[in-house]
């Protein structure tokens, strides 16, 4: 507040304290505020502490241990037992000589008995892991006891035989130890006993000089024992060891027995190997009754190998596959035995199917050579008929060795499939039957003509069924027959004729494939006839054109096969055109005939668009003919296009009055006017420009009279450009006679005139636009 006011004014106002009093008042207020602030801060601190005390402490999960206590315990026990075993071995092997016989026996016996007895009180106290470790140590010490016994008392006994006996004894002792009432809780003794049981027979074979047959028998017997244990013992640890032993030793025994059967040189050796394979098959089939289905097919395959091994050692090598195939087919008899379990019967059926598939795969190279070998005659057609059908097949490829029984294999599998009720079996049987008929003549080395007859027979028989597979087989057999027939001219003509007739006869029932195939073979026959008669290609093309004619007639009757038939006919027409490329007159004739054929096709309601192709072919034919006559006038090429185009346009405007004149007449008029205008500008004579001008004037008058934009504008533009061409020399002369300042002066006068009458010219342009807009 200002203190420079008058005293009268201050007298009438409220009392104002002096500065000293006001200062004391402010200091007091500030002290009260500080005290209040301290109280509030103290209260805030108490509240914060209370809330923090009531809030639950954050749960920090301790780090997860990388190894659980039981696992750590097991590792420690394993390491401890291993170290004790190593120490015992070192004591037995190194420190044994420092003690006498009684001392050595007492030390090892005491340690072994203590190690085997220690698990009993440990199990009673619940220390199972420790008991397992001590029991393992005790079992290892029994092995050392056996070794010590041999070194001390039985040193003269053969080590290999002693090892076999010791392994058997240890297996029995460990089994008895694991089956004791108080040690039955231990999981180690029984699997260890089963592992020891794998060794007796394997060590007995070299001790008894059993040879490879004894080794295979030992492996298979041990595998059979493991299989029995795996099927009957409920303990999981024992079953795992038994399964590993069964698969491992069984595989070794099967491979050994299979090798012995394959290398057997006589019936005796083959019979012994077959007995081993039969044992393996018995084991697999026994396991298949209660285990996975893999064992049953394996057992079936082992039966086939066993039963086929003996005849293979007696018969020639060519009969190896048929013999095994017969054994595989014989398995199907066991499939019908209802007393066998379902997994076994299903596995035997799968084994039979596998054998049949392998047999067909063995015959596949012969089928490939038979079908693909004749393609070599494409490079050298009509070079002469070969001596027999095998020579025709193997013109450039070798004959597969030991394949004489392949037809028998294919026929047998085809017969089995034909009798089967499975879906697709009949189809496969049909294919294999056709393959058998095709490979049989080369195998028997029949005459060349007999092989062709066999191929044609397959085609005829395959066309009888209505199945698509049969049709495909017929097509494949026809290609094979045609390839074989390329070796001789007469054979080619005969086979192509027969194929055309066969497929034509079959087209009544299956026109979709047979009809196009008949047309294709007819095309090939026409080409072959022309080549055999020595005709020029352009003359052969006329004969080939009979195929498109037949295709057009057939397509009009066979609606379901119209498209493939027409495509085949079009391909034949293109071939005819290609044959006449080198002869323009013949090319023009062929193009015209193709145009006639397509025009006839366009008469069908669903093929109206083919008319465009017909028109194009007619035009091309005319152009080729004119080129052959060396006609260089462009009107001769354009008028054949313009006249039909104008007629079509007129017909369209009659049917659709709203059609624009540019759509109806523009393309036809432009096709002649533009080339003629270009030719007139390059023509030094007056005849062409005069005729073009008269034609353009006529079009302009017709367009104006009928109010048509296209004739009016195209004719007027052509007339203007033609007149400009005729006046160009005179204009050049006039421009040369005028002085140089005349051109700028005339341009200036023109611009002045346009500027003075600009609005009138704009109205005139709009009026012309309106007139043209009302035209069509």
XYZ file of C-alpha atoms in Angstrom:
776
model
C 0.000 0.000 0.000
C 1.258 3.524 -0.750
C 1.931 5.771 2.174
C 1.940 9.030 0.236
C -1.786 9.768 0.924
C -3.239 12.675 2.826
C -3.961 12.608 6.527
C -7.689 13.219 6.048
C -7.967 10.085 4.006
C -5.959 7.959 6.532
C -8.171 9.179 9.375
C -11.248 7.656 7.828
C -9.611 4.244 7.062
C -8.810 1.075 9.101
C -5.737 1.054 11.336
C -2.581 -0.070 9.588
C 0.214 -1.525 11.768
C 3.663 -0.120 11.653
C 6.396 -1.933 9.735
C 7.967 -3.280 12.947
C 4.685 -4.750 14.140
C 3.948 -6.232 10.717
C 7.410 -7.811 10.645
C 6.863 -9.451 14.025
C 3.512 -10.718 12.844
C 5.039 -12.321 9.714
C 7.821 -13.972 11.725
C 5.285 -15.539 14.056
C 3.249 -16.872 11.161
C 6.376 -18.393 9.547
C 7.316 -20.142 12.801
C 3.845 -21.671 13.003
C 4.114 -22.847 9.399
C 7.506 -24.499 10.083
C 6.096 -26.302 13.104
C 3.096 -27.515 11.091
C 5.337 -28.655 8.293
C 7.451 -30.697 10.708
C 4.296 -32.394 12.059
C 3.108 -33.256 8.572
C 6.500 -34.684 7.559
C 6.610 -36.851 10.676
C 3.118 -38.111 9.991
C 4.031 -38.879 6.387
C 7.082 -40.878 7.463
C 4.971 -42.940 9.849
C 2.397 -43.716 7.191
C 5.049 -44.782 4.703
C 6.647 -47.126 7.207
C 3.283 -48.630 8.098
C 2.417 -49.335 4.468
C 5.798 -50.915 3.736
C 5.452 -53.147 6.780
C 1.979 -54.321 5.683
C 2.987 -54.993 2.019
C 4.020 -58.690 1.325
C 7.662 -59.101 0.627
C 8.492 -59.907 -3.081
C 8.912 -63.596 -3.690
C 12.330 -64.214 -5.182
C 12.400 -67.800 -6.422
C 15.679 -69.418 -5.652
C 17.661 -70.520 -8.689
C 16.618 -73.923 -9.911
C 19.344 -76.470 -9.340
C 20.790 -77.936 -12.495
C 20.910 -81.395 -10.935
C 18.391 -82.845 -8.530
C 19.606 -84.379 -5.261
C 18.690 -87.953 -6.299
C 20.649 -87.530 -9.500
C 23.651 -86.175 -7.663
C 23.387 -89.096 -5.263
C 23.292 -91.608 -8.092
C 26.310 -90.039 -9.776
C 28.283 -90.107 -6.576
C 27.337 -93.726 -5.923
C 28.230 -94.708 -9.471
C 31.608 -93.033 -9.244
C 32.247 -94.601 -5.876
C 31.324 -98.078 -7.063
C 33.455 -97.641 -10.190
C 36.460 -96.550 -8.184
C 36.048 -99.495 -5.829
C 35.770 -101.871 -8.776
C 38.918 -100.433 -10.341
C 40.700 -100.769 -7.022
C 39.592 -104.387 -6.717
C 40.796 -105.114 -10.254
C 44.126 -103.531 -9.516
C 44.391 -105.559 -6.324
C 43.488 -108.746 -8.163
C 45.773 -108.233 -11.126
C 48.732 -106.468 -9.519
C 48.806 -107.068 -5.799
C 47.706 -110.682 -5.902
C 51.187 -112.167 -5.753
C 51.981 -110.785 -2.269
C 49.532 -113.117 -0.528
C 49.311 -116.844 -0.259
C 46.577 -119.043 -1.634
C 44.570 -118.999 1.585
C 45.044 -115.265 2.022
C 44.097 -114.432 -1.510
C 40.963 -116.594 -1.372
C 39.988 -115.206 1.990
C 40.424 -111.571 0.890
C 38.402 -111.849 -2.349
C 35.769 -114.082 -0.751
C 35.347 -111.801 2.195
C 35.086 -108.682 0.016
C 32.633 -110.355 -2.369
C 30.432 -111.716 0.427
C 30.496 -108.384 2.172
C 29.608 -106.495 -1.023
C 26.741 -108.873 -1.771
C 25.442 -108.875 1.813
C 25.724 -105.130 2.382
C 22.607 -104.212 0.325
C 20.393 -106.133 2.775
C 20.703 -103.733 5.738
C 20.831 -100.770 3.364
C 17.502 -101.769 1.870
C 16.082 -102.224 5.344
C 16.991 -98.604 6.151
C 15.537 -97.326 2.848
C 18.918 -96.526 1.231
C 18.027 -98.107 -2.098
C 20.454 -96.155 -4.282
C 23.356 -97.004 -2.012
C 22.269 -100.609 -2.003
C 22.217 -100.638 -5.826
C 25.732 -99.254 -5.979
C 27.093 -101.779 -3.466
C 25.274 -104.626 -5.248
C 26.875 -103.563 -8.530
C 30.252 -103.674 -6.836
C 29.499 -107.146 -5.567
C 28.520 -108.371 -9.027
C 31.704 -106.952 -10.479
C 33.713 -108.707 -7.762
C 32.162 -112.038 -8.780
C 33.659 -111.518 -12.224
C 37.029 -110.955 -10.604
C 36.498 -114.078 -8.499
C 35.926 -116.069 -11.658
C 39.086 -114.644 -13.180
C 41.064 -115.358 -10.014
C 39.748 -118.916 -9.907
C 40.996 -119.517 -13.435
C 44.382 -117.996 -12.721
C 44.912 -119.913 -9.472
C 43.277 -123.303 -9.840
C 42.228 -123.748 -13.476
C 45.106 -122.291 -15.407
C 45.324 -125.283 -17.747
C 41.702 -124.958 -18.848
C 41.083 -123.258 -22.217
C 40.349 -119.585 -21.621
C 37.627 -119.285 -24.256
C 35.683 -122.283 -23.032
C 36.171 -121.226 -19.410
C 34.809 -117.780 -20.279
C 31.662 -119.339 -21.762
C 31.124 -121.521 -18.675
C 31.924 -118.682 -16.280
C 29.446 -116.374 -18.069
C 26.728 -119.028 -17.778
C 27.474 -119.625 -14.100
C 27.548 -115.907 -13.350
C 24.241 -115.416 -15.169
C 22.652 -118.144 -13.022
C 24.162 -116.810 -9.794
C 23.144 -113.211 -10.511
C 19.626 -114.336 -11.399
C 19.357 -116.267 -8.135
C 20.727 -113.276 -6.230
C 18.199 -110.950 -7.863
C 15.308 -113.294 -7.109
C 16.017 -113.605 -3.362
C 13.167 -112.265 -1.255
C 15.275 -109.634 0.455
C 17.110 -108.522 -2.724
C 14.148 -108.537 -5.094
C 13.933 -104.770 -4.717
C 17.272 -104.321 -6.471
C 16.943 -103.435 -10.156
C 20.517 -104.208 -11.208
C 21.069 -107.970 -10.723
C 18.451 -109.273 -13.196
C 19.432 -107.013 -16.142
C 23.092 -107.798 -15.384
C 22.301 -111.515 -15.368
C 20.529 -111.181 -18.741
C 23.493 -109.280 -20.155
C 25.829 -112.055 -18.960
C 23.533 -114.621 -20.550
C 24.343 -113.162 -23.974
C 27.913 -114.457 -23.798
C 27.955 -118.230 -23.171
C 26.942 -119.416 -26.626
C 28.950 -116.734 -28.398
C 32.130 -117.832 -26.519
C 31.269 -121.481 -26.889
C 31.298 -121.329 -30.702
C 35.026 -120.518 -31.091
C 35.861 -122.926 -28.274
C 34.086 -125.754 -30.106
C 35.210 -124.645 -33.609
C 31.589 -124.107 -34.611
C 32.431 -122.008 -37.677
C 30.063 -119.512 -39.299
C 27.073 -121.857 -39.071
C 27.647 -122.318 -35.349
C 28.059 -118.575 -34.883
C 24.786 -117.868 -36.716
C 23.035 -120.545 -34.654
C 24.434 -119.113 -31.399
C 23.295 -115.611 -32.359
C 19.811 -116.753 -33.276
C 19.352 -118.997 -30.236
C 20.456 -116.197 -27.942
C 18.130 -113.804 -29.780
C 15.288 -116.297 -29.320
C 16.048 -116.491 -25.605
C 15.997 -112.686 -25.403
C 12.691 -112.629 -27.277
C 11.139 -115.053 -24.804
C 12.381 -112.978 -21.879
C 11.083 -109.749 -23.454
C 7.661 -111.294 -23.960
C 7.266 -112.867 -20.512
C 9.230 -110.856 -17.922
C 7.289 -107.827 -16.636
C 10.272 -105.859 -15.323
C 10.884 -102.894 -17.633
C 14.674 -102.830 -17.172
C 14.924 -106.513 -18.034
C 12.682 -106.093 -21.079
C 14.818 -103.247 -22.396
C 17.985 -105.344 -22.155
C 16.188 -108.300 -23.729
C 14.864 -106.177 -26.620
C 18.297 -104.746 -27.326
C 19.810 -108.219 -27.307
C 17.034 -109.679 -29.465
C 17.282 -107.024 -32.146
C 21.056 -106.796 -32.146
C 21.920 -110.482 -32.015
C 18.953 -111.363 -34.228
C 20.109 -108.953 -36.916
C 23.601 -110.387 -36.728
C 22.287 -113.927 -36.962
C 20.008 -113.119 -39.925
C 22.786 -111.381 -41.824
C 25.157 -114.261 -41.184
C 22.596 -116.872 -42.198
C 21.611 -114.857 -45.276
C 25.217 -114.596 -46.372
C 25.670 -118.332 -45.910
C 22.545 -119.024 -47.952
C 23.628 -116.703 -50.766
C 27.123 -118.200 -50.967
C 26.010 -121.819 -50.554
C 27.436 -123.965 -53.353
C 25.469 -127.143 -52.720
C 22.212 -128.464 -51.327
C 23.747 -129.402 -47.985
C 25.123 -125.954 -47.257
C 21.941 -124.333 -48.523
C 19.833 -126.604 -46.296
C 21.812 -125.686 -43.198
C 21.504 -121.985 -44.014
C 17.792 -122.467 -44.666
C 17.389 -124.078 -41.249
C 18.976 -121.029 -39.662
C 16.687 -118.693 -41.590
C 13.685 -120.777 -40.579
C 14.744 -120.426 -36.959
C 14.956 -116.658 -37.400
C 11.532 -116.622 -39.061
C 10.061 -118.663 -36.203
C 11.449 -116.198 -33.684
C 10.076 -113.206 -35.608
C 6.636 -114.748 -36.063
C 6.513 -115.717 -32.396
C 7.317 -112.159 -31.442
C 4.702 -110.885 -33.894
C 1.930 -112.557 -31.905
C 2.320 -110.058 -29.077
C 4.500 -107.193 -30.337
C 4.596 -104.655 -33.145
C 3.612 -105.569 -36.678
C 7.166 -105.121 -37.995
C 8.122 -108.608 -36.857
C 5.451 -110.375 -38.923
C 6.523 -109.040 -42.367
C 10.136 -109.701 -41.380
C 9.257 -113.260 -40.478
C 7.486 -113.725 -43.805
C 10.496 -112.445 -45.733
C 12.756 -114.790 -43.767
C 10.476 -117.708 -44.661
C 10.768 -116.805 -48.336
C 14.549 -116.553 -48.069
C 14.730 -119.900 -46.270
C 12.462 -121.812 -48.643
C 13.960 -120.270 -51.744
C 17.570 -120.772 -50.747
C 17.696 -124.531 -51.362
C 16.293 -124.472 -54.931
C 18.520 -121.504 -55.739
C 21.586 -123.607 -54.972
C 20.400 -126.328 -57.340
C 18.728 -124.478 -60.210
C 20.415 -122.078 -62.653
C 20.747 -118.450 -61.643
C 17.993 -117.352 -63.991
C 15.450 -119.160 -61.781
C 16.413 -117.406 -58.554
C 13.709 -114.732 -58.712
C 10.913 -117.051 -59.891
C 11.657 -119.502 -57.066
C 11.533 -116.806 -54.415
C 8.413 -115.375 -56.041
C 6.744 -118.765 -55.783
C 7.604 -118.886 -52.100
C 6.232 -115.389 -51.642
C 2.997 -116.295 -53.374
C 2.754 -119.393 -51.175
C 2.592 -117.121 -48.124
C -0.860 -116.067 -49.252
C -2.110 -119.528 -48.321
C -1.129 -118.857 -44.716
C -3.037 -115.597 -44.795
C -6.273 -117.573 -45.170
C -5.605 -119.652 -42.026
C -8.002 -118.199 -39.476
C -6.269 -119.822 -36.500
C -3.291 -117.530 -36.925
C -3.449 -114.195 -35.101
C -4.511 -111.218 -37.154
C -1.108 -109.421 -36.885
C 0.663 -112.527 -38.166
C -1.697 -112.982 -41.117
C -1.502 -109.314 -42.007
C 2.298 -109.366 -41.808
C 2.538 -112.449 -44.021
C 0.362 -110.720 -46.598
C 2.616 -107.688 -46.505
C 5.668 -109.900 -46.907
C 4.085 -111.567 -49.941
C 3.302 -108.181 -51.464
C 6.882 -107.055 -50.863
C 8.257 -110.145 -52.583
C 5.980 -109.621 -55.575
C 6.949 -105.961 -55.804
C 10.658 -106.845 -55.712
C 10.113 -109.449 -58.420
C 8.364 -106.922 -60.661
C 11.141 -104.421 -59.968
C 13.674 -107.067 -61.072
C 11.781 -107.461 -64.372
C 11.458 -103.692 -64.930
C 14.756 -103.298 -66.877
C 13.583 -105.840 -69.457
C 10.265 -103.995 -69.850
C 12.110 -100.685 -70.250
C 14.419 -102.133 -72.910
C 11.455 -103.634 -74.755
C 9.466 -100.403 -74.811
C 12.239 -97.848 -75.281
C 14.706 -99.833 -77.395
C 12.699 -99.568 -80.666
C 12.915 -95.763 -80.504
C 16.387 -96.133 -82.013
C 14.743 -96.806 -85.396
C 13.605 -93.188 -85.554
C 17.129 -92.184 -86.608
C 17.311 -94.810 -89.361
C 13.817 -95.648 -90.632
C 13.282 -98.312 -93.271
C 16.882 -99.489 -93.053
C 15.846 -103.129 -93.254
C 13.948 -105.651 -91.172
C 16.084 -107.219 -88.393
C 16.655 -110.939 -88.022
C 14.293 -111.332 -85.063
C 12.286 -109.244 -82.693
C 15.040 -109.165 -80.055
C 17.387 -107.583 -82.583
C 14.728 -104.968 -83.292
C 14.412 -104.196 -79.591
C 18.146 -104.082 -78.881
C 19.187 -101.988 -81.854
C 21.217 -99.635 -79.659
C 20.762 -100.962 -76.101
C 22.156 -104.148 -74.502
C 19.922 -107.054 -73.571
C 19.553 -107.480 -69.776
C 21.398 -110.544 -68.528
C 19.583 -113.410 -66.820
C 16.180 -112.005 -67.759
C 14.704 -114.946 -69.646
C 12.288 -115.747 -66.826
C 10.991 -112.182 -66.525
C 7.789 -112.941 -68.514
C 7.022 -115.777 -66.105
C 7.481 -113.435 -63.145
C 5.252 -110.755 -64.651
C 2.584 -113.280 -65.575
C 2.603 -114.832 -62.103
C 2.209 -111.486 -60.355
C -0.509 -110.504 -62.828
C -2.392 -113.715 -62.061
C -2.162 -113.126 -58.309
C -3.419 -109.566 -58.699
C -6.241 -110.672 -60.973
C -7.480 -113.026 -58.255
C -7.172 -110.383 -55.544
C -10.152 -108.401 -54.326
C -8.194 -105.308 -53.336
C -8.983 -102.010 -55.091
C -6.635 -101.314 -57.976
C -5.433 -104.915 -58.201
C -7.264 -105.601 -61.449
C -5.774 -102.481 -62.998
C -2.259 -103.520 -62.013
C -2.949 -107.029 -63.311
C -3.991 -105.601 -66.681
C -0.812 -103.544 -66.944
C 1.410 -106.468 -65.978
C -0.421 -108.747 -68.401
C 0.205 -106.320 -71.234
C 3.850 -106.018 -70.235
C 4.135 -109.810 -70.260
C 2.737 -110.021 -73.770
C 5.157 -107.344 -74.996
C 8.344 -108.804 -73.474
C 7.616 -112.435 -74.315
C 8.478 -112.264 -78.070
C 11.940 -110.711 -77.502
C 12.664 -113.246 -74.751
C 11.734 -116.131 -77.057
C 13.544 -114.458 -79.985
C 10.498 -114.828 -82.217
C 10.603 -113.583 -85.815
C 10.239 -109.891 -86.456
C 6.747 -110.268 -87.910
C 5.593 -112.310 -84.912
C 6.700 -109.544 -82.573
C 4.716 -106.973 -84.530
C 1.682 -109.238 -84.493
C 1.992 -109.666 -80.718
C 2.128 -105.894 -80.202
C -0.952 -105.381 -82.388
C -2.742 -108.135 -80.474
C -2.055 -106.338 -77.209
C -3.501 -103.152 -78.713
C -6.631 -104.963 -79.890
C -7.192 -106.721 -76.563
C -6.545 -103.571 -74.536
C -9.194 -101.714 -76.532
C -11.870 -104.217 -75.520
C -12.347 -103.174 -71.830
C -13.774 -99.765 -71.079
C -11.316 -98.982 -68.279
C -9.063 -95.923 -68.696
C -6.035 -98.041 -67.783
C -6.770 -100.375 -70.672
C -6.936 -97.423 -73.052
C -3.606 -96.105 -71.808
C -2.130 -99.583 -72.250
C -3.469 -99.658 -75.814
C -1.868 -96.303 -76.598
C 1.473 -97.412 -75.121
C 1.379 -100.701 -77.028
C 0.521 -98.849 -80.246
C 3.541 -96.588 -79.819
C 5.681 -99.679 -79.257
C 4.303 -101.348 -82.383
C 4.811 -98.225 -84.490
C 8.402 -97.862 -83.266
C 9.140 -101.489 -84.121
C 7.578 -101.084 -87.569
C 9.970 -98.268 -88.515
C 12.593 -100.850 -89.389
C 10.857 -101.849 -92.649
C 8.671 -99.955 -95.118
C 6.048 -102.646 -95.548
C 5.860 -103.154 -91.797
C 5.320 -99.441 -91.256
C 2.448 -99.245 -93.733
C 0.833 -102.411 -92.393
C 1.111 -101.489 -88.719
C -0.087 -97.906 -89.231
C -3.068 -99.146 -91.214
C -3.916 -101.692 -88.537
C -3.578 -99.116 -85.744
C -5.815 -96.654 -87.591
C -8.491 -99.280 -88.103
C -8.290 -100.597 -84.520
C -8.638 -97.193 -82.893
C -11.303 -96.153 -85.389
C -13.329 -99.227 -84.493
C -12.884 -98.520 -80.778
C -13.908 -94.874 -81.156
C -17.578 -95.858 -81.107
C -17.310 -96.820 -77.435
C -14.584 -94.532 -76.162
C -14.339 -91.658 -78.608
C -12.593 -89.379 -76.138
C -9.231 -91.140 -76.585
C -9.666 -93.630 -79.405
C -10.932 -91.116 -81.967
C -7.996 -88.669 -81.640
C -5.607 -91.630 -81.626
C -7.171 -92.966 -84.833
C -6.757 -89.559 -86.480
C -3.156 -89.323 -85.315
C -2.317 -92.743 -86.730
C -4.161 -91.820 -89.958
C -1.930 -88.753 -90.240
C 1.160 -90.883 -89.777
C -0.176 -93.334 -92.366
C -0.710 -90.541 -94.905
C 2.849 -89.334 -94.413
C 4.163 -92.895 -94.724
C 2.181 -93.485 -97.933
C 3.557 -90.299 -99.454
C 7.110 -91.212 -98.482
C 6.718 -94.756 -99.794
C 5.319 -93.476 -103.114
C 8.146 -90.995 -103.503
C 5.843 -87.983 -103.502
C 7.087 -84.490 -102.885
C 6.150 -83.030 -99.478
C 3.610 -80.641 -101.011
C 1.837 -83.544 -102.671
C 1.828 -85.561 -99.451
C 0.225 -82.561 -97.748
C -2.883 -82.972 -99.899
C -3.241 -86.531 -98.629
C -2.713 -85.373 -95.060
C -5.607 -82.918 -95.469
C -7.987 -85.853 -95.535
C -7.454 -86.146 -91.782
C -8.828 -82.644 -90.953
C -11.804 -83.406 -93.207
C -12.482 -86.618 -91.289
C -11.983 -84.788 -87.999
C -14.547 -82.145 -88.950
C -17.084 -84.811 -89.901
C -16.421 -86.853 -86.770
C -16.573 -83.833 -84.441
C -20.032 -82.962 -85.727
C -21.291 -86.405 -84.650
C -19.267 -87.153 -81.493
C -20.123 -84.281 -79.179
C -18.259 -85.686 -76.169
C -14.990 -85.967 -78.098
C -15.427 -82.914 -80.331
C -12.637 -80.868 -78.775
C -9.837 -83.499 -78.817
C -10.896 -84.571 -82.324
C -10.792 -80.985 -83.587
C -7.441 -80.369 -81.924
C -6.018 -83.467 -83.627
C -7.461 -82.348 -86.964
C -5.982 -78.873 -86.490
C -2.592 -80.419 -85.768
C -2.863 -82.452 -88.979
C -3.757 -79.280 -90.878
C -0.723 -77.479 -89.480
C 1.421 -80.437 -90.568
C 0.000 -80.160 -94.080
C 0.783 -76.443 -94.142
C 4.321 -77.123 -92.923
C 4.838 -79.646 -95.721
C 4.042 -76.987 -98.352
C 6.129 -74.131 -96.993
C 8.706 -74.506 -99.751
C 6.109 -74.401 -102.581
C 3.928 -71.211 -102.532
C 1.288 -72.412 -105.040
C 0.736 -75.605 -103.051
C 0.753 -73.607 -99.863
C -1.980 -71.343 -101.212
C -4.025 -74.370 -102.213
C -3.616 -76.013 -98.811
C -4.521 -72.790 -97.024
C -7.635 -72.457 -99.148
C -8.648 -76.052 -98.431
C -8.086 -75.492 -94.714
C -10.255 -72.396 -94.983
C -13.005 -74.449 -96.584
C -12.770 -77.055 -93.792
C -12.927 -74.417 -91.053
C -15.815 -72.679 -92.832
C -17.713 -75.942 -92.830
C -16.960 -76.317 -89.117
C -18.209 -72.765 -88.478
C -21.648 -73.787 -89.725
C -22.213 -75.565 -86.415
C -23.934 -73.310 -83.859
C -21.309 -73.948 -81.190
C -18.379 -73.205 -83.525
C -19.373 -69.846 -85.001
C -16.105 -68.251 -83.971
C -14.175 -70.626 -86.191
C -15.442 -68.454 -89.045
C -12.801 -65.859 -88.175
C -10.106 -68.473 -88.668
C -11.705 -69.438 -91.960
C -11.643 -65.848 -93.167
C -8.027 -65.462 -92.105
C -7.088 -68.644 -93.964
C -8.877 -67.452 -97.100
C -6.993 -64.155 -96.982
C -3.682 -65.905 -96.409
C -4.392 -68.223 -99.299
C -5.119 -65.259 -101.563
C -2.008 -63.418 -100.470
C 0.210 -66.478 -100.992
C -1.300 -66.989 -104.440
C -0.717 -63.344 -105.397
C 2.842 -63.554 -104.102
C 3.353 -66.660 -106.207
C 2.104 -64.693 -109.238
C 4.549 -61.887 -108.338
C 1.762 -59.325 -108.003
C 3.057 -56.158 -106.287
C -0.050 -53.969 -106.329
C -1.235 -53.529 -102.727
C -4.885 -53.397 -103.746
C -4.693 -56.977 -104.910
C -3.835 -57.958 -101.308
C -6.113 -55.525 -99.501
C -9.333 -55.771 -101.498
C -9.842 -59.469 -100.605
C -9.855 -58.271 -96.998
C -11.849 -55.073 -97.492
C -14.774 -56.490 -99.460
C -15.655 -59.321 -96.983
C -15.105 -56.927 -94.087
C -17.528 -54.360 -95.568
C -20.106 -57.072 -96.221
C -19.836 -58.310 -92.665
C -20.136 -54.737 -91.389
C -23.228 -54.121 -93.491
C -24.849 -57.298 -92.177
C -24.059 -56.309 -88.627
C -25.564 -52.813 -89.057
C -28.671 -54.410 -90.505
C -29.015 -56.701 -87.494
C -27.881 -54.078 -84.980
C -28.792 -50.622 -86.284
C -27.025 -48.918 -83.410
C -23.600 -50.186 -84.445
C -21.112 -47.389 -85.158
C -19.840 -46.965 -88.696
C -16.306 -47.054 -87.343
C -16.950 -50.567 -86.003
C -18.774 -51.740 -89.133
C -16.777 -50.107 -91.942
C -13.671 -48.563 -90.399
C -11.360 -51.629 -90.416
C -12.354 -52.682 -93.947
C -11.913 -49.201 -95.443
C -8.634 -48.562 -93.653
C -7.269 -51.924 -94.863
C -7.363 -50.624 -98.474
C -7.157 -46.833 -98.223
C -3.997 -46.619 -96.134
C -1.806 -49.004 -98.227
C -3.156 -47.416 -101.461
C -2.396 -43.911 -100.174
C 1.166 -44.895 -99.305
C 1.578 -46.490 -102.733
C 0.085 -43.367 -104.457
C 2.567 -41.058 -102.771
C 5.392 -43.227 -104.082
C 3.879 -43.721 -107.565
C 5.250 -41.314 -110.240
C 2.308 -41.956 -112.549
C -1.129 -40.341 -112.449
C -3.342 -43.417 -112.784
C -3.212 -44.652 -109.182
C -3.702 -41.196 -107.595
C -6.623 -40.502 -109.927
C -8.361 -43.784 -109.134
C -7.679 -43.347 -105.438
C -9.051 -39.822 -105.535
C -12.210 -40.952 -107.305
C -12.681 -43.748 -104.780
C -12.075 -41.366 -101.854
C -14.514 -38.815 -103.354
C -17.137 -41.526 -103.709
C -16.667 -42.602 -100.095
C -16.927 -38.985 -98.950
C -20.154 -38.424 -100.835
C -21.612 -41.733 -99.613
C -20.664 -40.943 -96.037
C -22.187 -37.500 -96.247
C -25.319 -38.744 -97.962
C -25.911 -41.532 -95.446
C -24.535 -39.539 -92.500
C -21.748 -42.056 -91.702
C -18.624 -40.750 -89.986
C -16.187 -43.456 -91.028
C -16.652 -43.217 -94.831
C -16.920 -39.397 -94.681
C -13.770 -38.780 -92.643
C -11.649 -41.585 -94.093
C -12.659 -40.669 -97.655
C -12.206 -36.954 -97.060
C -8.787 -37.372 -95.419
C -7.637 -39.657 -98.225
C -8.957 -37.222 -100.879
C -7.217 -34.299 -99.195
C -3.870 -36.106 -98.925
C -4.163 -37.388 -102.488
C -4.916 -33.884 -103.800
C -2.023 -32.504 -101.795
C 0.236 -35.080 -103.417
C -0.934 -34.040 -106.890
C -0.591 -30.298 -106.189
C 2.736 -30.596 -104.436
C 4.903 -29.996 -107.576
C 2.975 -26.885 -108.521
C 3.036 -25.542 -105.022
C 6.764 -26.015 -104.952
C 7.118 -24.110 -108.230
C 4.942 -21.255 -106.964
C 6.864 -21.110 -103.722
C 10.102 -20.894 -105.696
C 8.825 -18.017 -107.896
C 7.609 -15.823 -105.030
C 10.050 -13.472 -103.280
C 11.231 -14.350 -99.825
C 9.141 -11.705 -98.079
C 5.939 -13.119 -99.580
C 5.697 -16.075 -97.194
C 5.806 -13.958 -93.979
C 3.379 -11.512 -95.516
C 0.899 -14.219 -96.431
C 1.209 -15.753 -92.974
C 0.530 -12.378 -91.395
C -2.509 -11.793 -93.569
C -3.818 -15.239 -92.680
C -3.433 -14.616 -88.984
C -5.149 -11.220 -89.278
C -8.067 -12.795 -91.126
C -8.386 -15.548 -88.513
C -8.203 -13.045 -85.698
C -10.852 -10.811 -87.220
C -13.232 -13.694 -87.805
C -12.210 -15.785 -84.776
C -15.643 -15.963 -83.157
C -17.257 -16.857 -86.481
C -14.690 -19.629 -87.027
C -15.397 -20.998 -83.551
C -19.087 -21.152 -84.326
C -18.330 -22.871 -87.639
C -16.159 -25.511 -85.895
C -18.858 -26.195 -83.314
C -21.443 -26.473 -86.082
C -19.267 -29.036 -87.888
C -18.782 -30.949 -84.642
C -22.531 -31.038 -84.138
C -23.093 -32.313 -87.663
C -20.486 -35.056 -87.235
C -21.863 -35.945 -83.837
C -25.270 -36.614 -85.303
C -23.727 -39.028 -87.778
C -23.123 -42.738 -86.883
